[in-house]
Coordinates of N, CA and C in Angstrom, one line a residue:
M1 N -24.8 -37.8 -30.4 CA -24.9 -36.9 -28.7 C -23.6 -37.2 -28.4
K2 N -23.4 -39.1 -27.9 CA -22.2 -39.3 -27.2 C -21.4 -38.8 -28.4
K3 N -21.1 -38.7 -28.9 CA -19.2 -38.3 -28.6 C -19.4 -36.8 -28.9
E4 N -19.8 -36.0 -28.4 CA -20.1 -34.1 -27.9 C -20.3 -34.2 -26.0
L5 N -20.9 -35.2 -25.2 CA -20.4 -35.8 -24.2 C -19.7 -35.6 -23.9
L6 N -18.7 -37.0 -24.6 CA -17.0 -37.1 -24.7 C -16.3 -36.1 -24.2
L7 N -16.1 -35.1 -25.7 CA -15.8 -35.1 -26.4 C -15.6 -33.0 -24.5
L8 N -17.4 -33.3 -24.3 CA -17.2 -31.8 -23.9 C -16.9 -32.7 -22.3
A9 N -16.8 -33.7 -21.9 CA -15.8 -34.4 -21.0 C -14.5 -34.4 -21.1
F10 N -14.2 -34.8 -22.3 CA -12.8 -34.6 -22.5 C -12.2 -33.2 -22.4
L11 N -12.5 -31.5 -22.5 CA -12.8 -31.1 -22.9 C -12.8 -30.6 -21.5
V12 N -13.3 -30.4 -20.7 CA -14.0 -30.1 -18.9 C -12.1 -30.9 -18.4
C13 N -12.0 -32.4 -18.1 CA -11.2 -32.6 -17.6 C -9.1 -31.5 -18.3
L14 N -9.1 -31.7 -19.4 CA -8.6 -30.9 -19.8 C -8.4 -29.5 -20.4
L15 N -9.5 -28.9 -19.7 CA -9.0 -27.3 -18.8 C -8.8 -27.3 -17.0
S16 N -9.6 -28.5 -16.7 CA -9.3 -27.8 -15.4 C -7.6 -28.3 -14.7
H17 N -7.4 -28.7 -16.0 CA -6.1 -30.0 -15.2 C -4.7 -28.3 -15.9
A18 N -5.4 -27.6 -17.2 CA -4.6 -26.7 -17.8 C -4.5 -24.9 -17.0
Q19 N -4.9 -24.7 -15.1 CA -4.9 -24.7 -14.9 C -4.5 -24.5 -12.6
T20 N -3.7 -25.8 -12.7 CA -2.7 -25.9 -11.8 C -1.5 -25.1 -12.6
P21 N -0.7 -24.3 -10.8 CA -0.8 -24.2 -11.0 C 1.2 -24.8 -11.4
K22 N 2.0 -23.9 -12.1 CA 3.0 -24.5 -12.2 C 4.1 -24.1 -12.2
I23 N 4.3 -23.5 -11.6 CA 5.6 -21.6 -11.6 C 6.0 -21.9 -9.8
V24 N 7.0 -22.6 -9.5 CA 7.4 -22.9 -8.7 C 8.5 -21.5 -8.0
F25 N 7.9 -20.8 -6.6 CA 8.6 -19.3 -6.2 C 9.0 -20.4 -4.4
E26 N 10.6 -20.3 -4.3 CA 11.0 -20.5 -2.3 C 10.8 -19.2 -1.9
Y27 N 10.9 -18.9 -0.8 CA 12.0 -18.6 0.0 C 12.2 -18.9 0.9
D28 N 13.6 -17.4 2.1 CA 14.2 -17.3 3.0 C 13.5 -17.3 3.9
A29 N 14.1 -16.9 4.3 CA 13.6 -17.3 5.6 C 13.0 -15.6 6.1
A30 N 13.9 -14.7 5.9 CA 13.2 -13.2 5.5 C 11.8 -12.9 4.0
G31 N 11.9 -13.6 3.9 CA 10.0 -13.7 2.9 C 10.8 -13.3 1.6
N32 N 12.0 -12.6 1.6 CA 12.1 -12.7 -0.2 C 12.7 -13.5 -1.2
Q33 N 11.8 -13.8 -2.2 CA 11.5 -15.1 -3.3 C 13.4 -14.7 -3.5
T34 N 13.9 -16.9 -3.8 CA 15.8 -17.1 -3.9 C 15.1 -17.4 -5.3
K35 N 14.5 -18.2 -6.0 CA 14.6 -19.2 -6.6 C 12.4 -19.0 -6.8
R36 N 12.5 -19.4 -8.2 CA 11.7 -19.4 -8.9 C 11.6 -20.1 -11.0
Y37 N 10.9 -21.3 -9.9 CA 11.0 -22.4 -11.1 C 9.9 -23.0 -12.1
L38 N 10.1 -23.6 -12.7 CA 8.8 -24.8 -13.2 C 8.3 -25.5 -13.0
C39 N 7.9 -26.6 -12.8 CA 7.9 -28.2 -12.3 C 6.6 -28.5 -13.3
L40 N 7.2 -29.0 -13.6 CA 6.5 -29.8 -14.7 C 5.7 -31.3 -13.7
K41 N 6.4 -31.8 -13.2 CA 5.9 -33.1 -11.9 C 5.8 -32.7 -11.4
C42 N 4.9 -31.7 -10.7 CA 4.6 -31.8 -9.1 C 4.0 -32.6 -8.8
S43 N 4.4 -33.3 -7.6 CA 3.3 -34.6 -6.5 C 2.3 -33.1 -6.2
S44 N 1.9 -32.4 -6.4 CA 0.8 -31.5 -5.6 C 0.5 -30.2 -6.3
A45 N -0.8 -29.9 -6.3 CA -1.4 -28.6 -7.0 C -0.5 -27.4 -6.4
T46 N 0.3 -27.3 -5.8 CA 0.7 -25.9 -5.0 C 2.3 -26.3 -5.5
G47 N 3.5 -26.9 -6.4 CA 4.5 -27.9 -6.4 C 5.3 -28.2 -5.1
K48 N 4.7 -28.5 -4.2 CA 6.5 -28.9 -2.8 C 5.6 -30.0 -3.1
S49 N 7.2 -30.5 -1.9 CA 7.3 -31.9 -2.0 C 6.6 -32.7 -0.9
D50 N 6.2 -33.5 -1.0 CA 5.1 -34.1 0.9 C 5.8 -34.6 1.8
Q51 N 7.4 -33.9 1.8 CA 7.9 -33.8 3.0 C 8.3 -32.7 3.7
T52 N 7.8 -32.6 4.5 CA 7.5 -32.2 6.4 C 8.3 -32.1 7.0
K53 N 9.6 -30.9 7.8 CA 10.0 -32.0 8.4 C 9.0 -31.0 10.2
E54 N 8.8 -32.2 11.0 CA 8.6 -32.5 12.3 C 9.5 -30.7 13.4
A55 N 9.0 -29.4 13.7 CA 8.9 -28.5 15.2 C 10.2 -29.1 15.8
G56 N 9.8 -29.8 15.6 CA 11.4 -30.4 17.2 C 12.5 -31.5 15.9
A57 N 12.4 -31.0 15.3 CA 13.9 -31.6 13.8 C 14.4 -30.6 13.9
L58 N 13.6 -28.9 14.6 CA 14.7 -28.1 13.6 C 15.4 -27.5 15.3
V59 N 17.5 -27.3 15.1 CA 17.9 -27.4 15.5 C 18.5 -26.2 16.1
E60 N 18.6 -24.7 17.5 CA 19.0 -24.3 17.4 C 19.9 -23.7 16.3
E61 N 21.3 -24.9 16.1 CA 22.5 -25.0 15.7 C 22.7 -24.4 13.9
K62 N 20.9 -25.1 13.2 CA 21.1 -25.0 12.3 C 20.4 -23.8 12.0
I63 N 20.1 -22.6 13.1 CA 18.8 -21.3 12.2 C 20.2 -20.5 12.8
V64 N 19.7 -19.6 11.4 CA 21.4 -18.8 11.2 C 20.7 -18.0 11.4
P65 N 21.0 -16.7 11.6 CA 21.3 -15.0 11.8 C 20.4 -15.1 10.3
L66 N 19.7 -14.1 10.3 CA 18.9 -13.1 8.4 C 19.8 -12.6 8.7
S67 N 20.9 -12.0 9.1 CA 21.6 -11.0 8.4 C 22.9 -10.9 9.9
S68 N 23.9 -9.0 10.0 CA 24.7 -9.6 11.0 C 24.3 -7.7 11.6
E69 N 23.1 -7.3 11.0 CA 22.5 -6.2 12.2 C 20.9 -6.5 12.9
E70 N 21.6 -7.9 13.4 CA 20.6 -8.5 14.5 C 21.2 -8.4 15.9
L71 N 23.1 -8.4 16.0 CA 24.1 -8.1 16.9 C 23.3 -6.5 17.5
I72 N 22.7 -5.7 15.7 CA 23.0 -4.8 17.0 C 21.5 -3.4 17.0
S73 N 21.2 -3.1 18.1 CA 19.7 -2.9 17.8 C 20.4 -1.6 18.8
Y74 N 18.4 -0.3 17.9 CA 19.5 0.7 18.5 C 17.1 1.7 18.6
Y75 N 17.9 2.5 18.4 CA 15.7 3.4 19.5 C 16.9 4.7 20.1
P76 N 15.6 5.1 19.3 CA 14.2 5.6 19.0 C 14.8 5.7 17.0
N77 N 14.4 5.5 16.7 CA 14.5 5.8 15.3 C 12.9 5.4 14.4
P78 N 12.1 6.9 13.9 CA 13.1 8.3 14.2 C 13.4 8.5 15.8
V79 N 14.5 9.6 15.3 CA 15.3 9.9 17.3 C 15.4 11.3 17.0
K80 N 14.4 11.5 18.2 CA 14.7 13.6 17.5 C 16.0 14.1 18.8
E81 N 16.6 13.2 19.9 CA 16.9 13.9 21.3 C 18.3 12.7 20.9
T82 N 18.4 11.4 21.2 CA 19.2 10.9 21.6 C 18.1 9.9 21.2
L83 N 20.2 8.6 20.2 CA 20.2 7.0 20.2 C 20.1 6.6 20.7
Y84 N 20.3 6.3 21.6 CA 20.4 4.2 22.0 C 20.9 2.8 21.0
L85 N 22.9 3.4 21.5 CA 22.6 1.9 20.5 C 23.5 1.0 21.1
T86 N 23.5 -0.5 20.9 CA 23.8 -1.5 21.3 C 24.0 -2.4 20.1
W87 N 25.4 -3.0 21.2 CA 25.7 -4.2 20.1 C 26.3 -5.6 20.3
Q88 N 26.4 -6.3 20.4 CA 26.8 -7.4 20.4 C 28.8 -7.7 19.7
Q89 N 29.2 -8.7 20.8 CA 31.7 -8.5 20.5 C 30.5 -9.8 19.6
Q90 N 31.3 -10.3 18.2 CA 30.7 -11.3 17.4 C 32.6 -11.8 16.9
D91 N 32.6 -12.4 17.3 CA 33.9 -13.6 17.2 C 35.7 -13.3 17.5
H92 N 35.0 -12.2 18.4 CA 36.4 -11.1 19.3 C 36.4 -10.3 18.5
N93 N 35.3 -10.3 17.9 CA 35.6 -9.2 16.6 C 34.7 -8.1 17.4
E94 N 35.2 -6.7 17.7 CA 34.7 -5.8 18.9 C 34.8 -3.9 18.0
V95 N 33.8 -3.7 18.4 CA 34.1 -2.4 17.8 C 35.2 -1.3 18.2
T96 N 35.2 -0.8 16.6 CA 36.7 0.9 18.0 C 35.6 1.5 17.4
S97 N 35.0 1.5 16.7 CA 34.9 3.1 16.3 C 32.9 3.0 15.9
V98 N 33.2 4.3 16.2 CA 31.0 4.3 15.4 C 31.3 6.3 14.9
Q99 N 30.7 6.3 13.5 CA 30.9 7.4 12.6 C 29.2 7.8 12.5
V100 N 29.4 9.5 13.1 CA 27.8 9.8 12.2 C 28.4 10.3 10.5
F101 N 27.7 10.1 10.0 CA 27.4 10.9 8.8 C 25.7 11.3 7.8
S102 N 25.9 12.7 7.9 CA 25.0 13.3 6.6 C 24.6 12.2 5.9
F103 N 23.4 12.5 4.9 CA 23.6 11.6 3.4 C 23.8 11.9 2.5
L104 N 25.0 12.9 2.9 CA 25.5 14.2 1.5 C 26.6 13.2 2.2
G105 N 27.5 12.2 3.1 CA 28.6 12.0 2.6 C 29.9 12.4 3.9
Q106 N 29.0 13.3 4.5 CA 29.6 14.1 5.9 C 29.7 13.8 6.6
V107 N 31.8 13.8 7.6 CA 31.4 13.4 8.8 C 31.2 14.1 9.7
L108 N 30.2 14.0 10.8 CA 29.4 15.5 11.9 C 29.5 14.3 13.0
G109 N 30.2 13.6 12.8 CA 30.6 13.0 14.8 C 31.3 11.9 14.5
T110 N 32.3 10.9 15.0 CA 33.3 10.1 15.1 C 33.3 9.9 16.8
Y111 N 33.1 8.8 17.0 CA 32.9 8.4 18.4 C 34.4 6.7 18.3
S112 N 34.8 7.4 19.5 CA 36.3 5.8 20.3 C 35.5 5.3 21.0
V113 N 35.3 3.2 20.7 CA 34.2 3.0 21.7 C 35.6 2.2 22.5
G114 N 35.4 2.0 23.5 CA 36.7 1.3 24.1 C 36.4 0.3 23.8
S115 N 38.0 -1.3 24.9 CA 37.3 -2.5 25.3 C 36.4 -2.7 25.9
G116 N 35.3 -3.4 26.1 CA 34.5 -4.1 25.9 C 33.7 -3.0 26.9
V117 N 33.1 -2.2 26.0 CA 32.0 -1.9 25.1 C 31.0 -1.5 24.7
H118 N 30.1 -1.7 25.1 CA 29.0 -2.6 24.0 C 27.6 -2.0 23.9
E119 N 27.2 -0.2 23.8 CA 26.4 0.6 24.1 C 27.3 1.5 23.7
L120 N 26.7 2.4 23.8 CA 27.5 4.2 23.1 C 25.3 5.1 23.2
N121 N 25.3 6.1 23.7 CA 25.0 7.1 23.5 C 24.8 7.9 23.0
I122 N 24.2 8.8 20.5 CA 24.9 9.5 20.4 C 24.1 11.0 20.3
P123 N 24.2 11.9 20.5 CA 23.7 12.9 20.6 C 22.9 13.7 19.6
F124 N 21.6 13.7 18.7 CA 21.7 14.1 17.8 C 20.4 15.3 18.1
Q125 N 20.0 16.0 18.8 CA 19.6 16.7 19.5 C 20.6 18.5 18.9
N126 N 21.1 18.0 18.3 CA 22.2 19.6 17.2 C 21.9 19.4 16.1
Y127 N 21.5 18.4 15.7 CA 21.1 17.9 14.0 C 19.7 18.7 13.3
S128 N 20.0 18.9 12.1 CA 18.6 19.2 11.1 C 18.0 17.8 10.7
G129 N 16.4 18.2 11.5 CA 15.3 16.9 10.2 C 15.8 16.5 9.7
G130 N 17.1 14.8 9.0 CA 17.0 14.2 7.6 C 17.1 12.5 7.6
I131 N 17.7 12.1 7.0 CA 18.5 11.1 6.9 C 19.5 11.4 7.7
Y132 N 20.6 9.9 8.3 CA 22.0 9.8 8.6 C 21.7 8.1 8.3
I133 N 23.4 8.3 8.9 CA 24.1 7.1 8.7 C 25.1 6.7 9.3
V134 N 24.5 6.1 10.5 CA 25.7 5.4 11.8 C 26.1 3.9 10.8
A135 N 27.5 4.9 11.3 CA 28.5 3.4 11.1 C 30.0 2.8 12.4
L136 N 29.8 1.4 12.4 CA 29.9 0.7 13.6 C 31.2 0.0 12.3
Y137 N 32.8 0.7 12.8 CA 34.3 0.2 12.4 C 34.8 -1.2 14.0
Y138 N 34.9 -2.5 13.4 CA 35.6 -2.7 13.3 C 37.6 -4.0 13.7
S139 N 37.3 -3.9 14.6 CA 38.9 -5.1 14.9 C 39.6 -5.5 13.8
N140 N 38.2 -5.7 12.6 CA 38.8 -7.1 11.8 C 39.1 -5.8 10.1
G141 N 38.7 -4.7 10.9 CA 38.5 -4.0 9.3 C 36.9 -4.0 8.5
S142 N 36.0 -4.8 9.5 CA 34.8 -4.6 8.4 C 33.4 -3.1 9.0
Q143 N 32.9 -2.5 8.6 CA 32.1 -2.3 8.5 C 30.8 -2.9 8.4
K144 N 29.9 -1.9 9.4 CA 28.5 -2.0 9.7 C 27.5 -0.7 9.5
S145 N 27.0 -0.7 8.8 CA 26.3 1.5 8.9 C 24.0 0.5 9.0
I146 N 24.4 1.4 9.6 CA 22.4 1.4 9.2 C 21.4 3.8 9.2
K147 N 20.5 2.8 9.2 CA 20.0 4.0 8.5 C 18.6 5.2 9.5
I148 N 19.5 6.5 10.3 CA 18.7 6.8 11.4 C 17.6 7.6 10.4
I149 N 16.1 8.3 11.1 CA 15.7 9.6 10.5 C 15.9 10.6 11.9
K150 N 16.3 11.3 11.9 CA 16.2 12.5 13.1 C 14.9 13.3 12.4
Q151 N 13.3 14.0 13.8 CA 12.7 14.6 13.2 C 13.3 16.0 13.3

């Protein structure tokens, strides 16, 4: 009887340890999975180390924007009549022109942007309902695009 109880206790301990998670995931600030790895000697059941950062330890200089699209704001989306587009200048890199494309790639409108201008109103009332791409062209040759839905 003692052997059976000892064997039962051993199996319970073995099975309870077998249920601890061994795969650990890491995520970026946007919530996207960046890493997945097998953790054989984790310090806790979650696989995370015991090191924590204080909220005051985070300095704004260390916080990196998720993407350059944060510098571009536009509303409303979906648009009915007019799209209001604003942007911030980044590193002496100004927006030189804005183009509106159909989803098939046809250029529907081109708007030149003067130096120091940080906003543009694009009329959409003459376009039919669907998906459009608005591309912003910068002075250094780079391009950013956003998807707009027309109701």
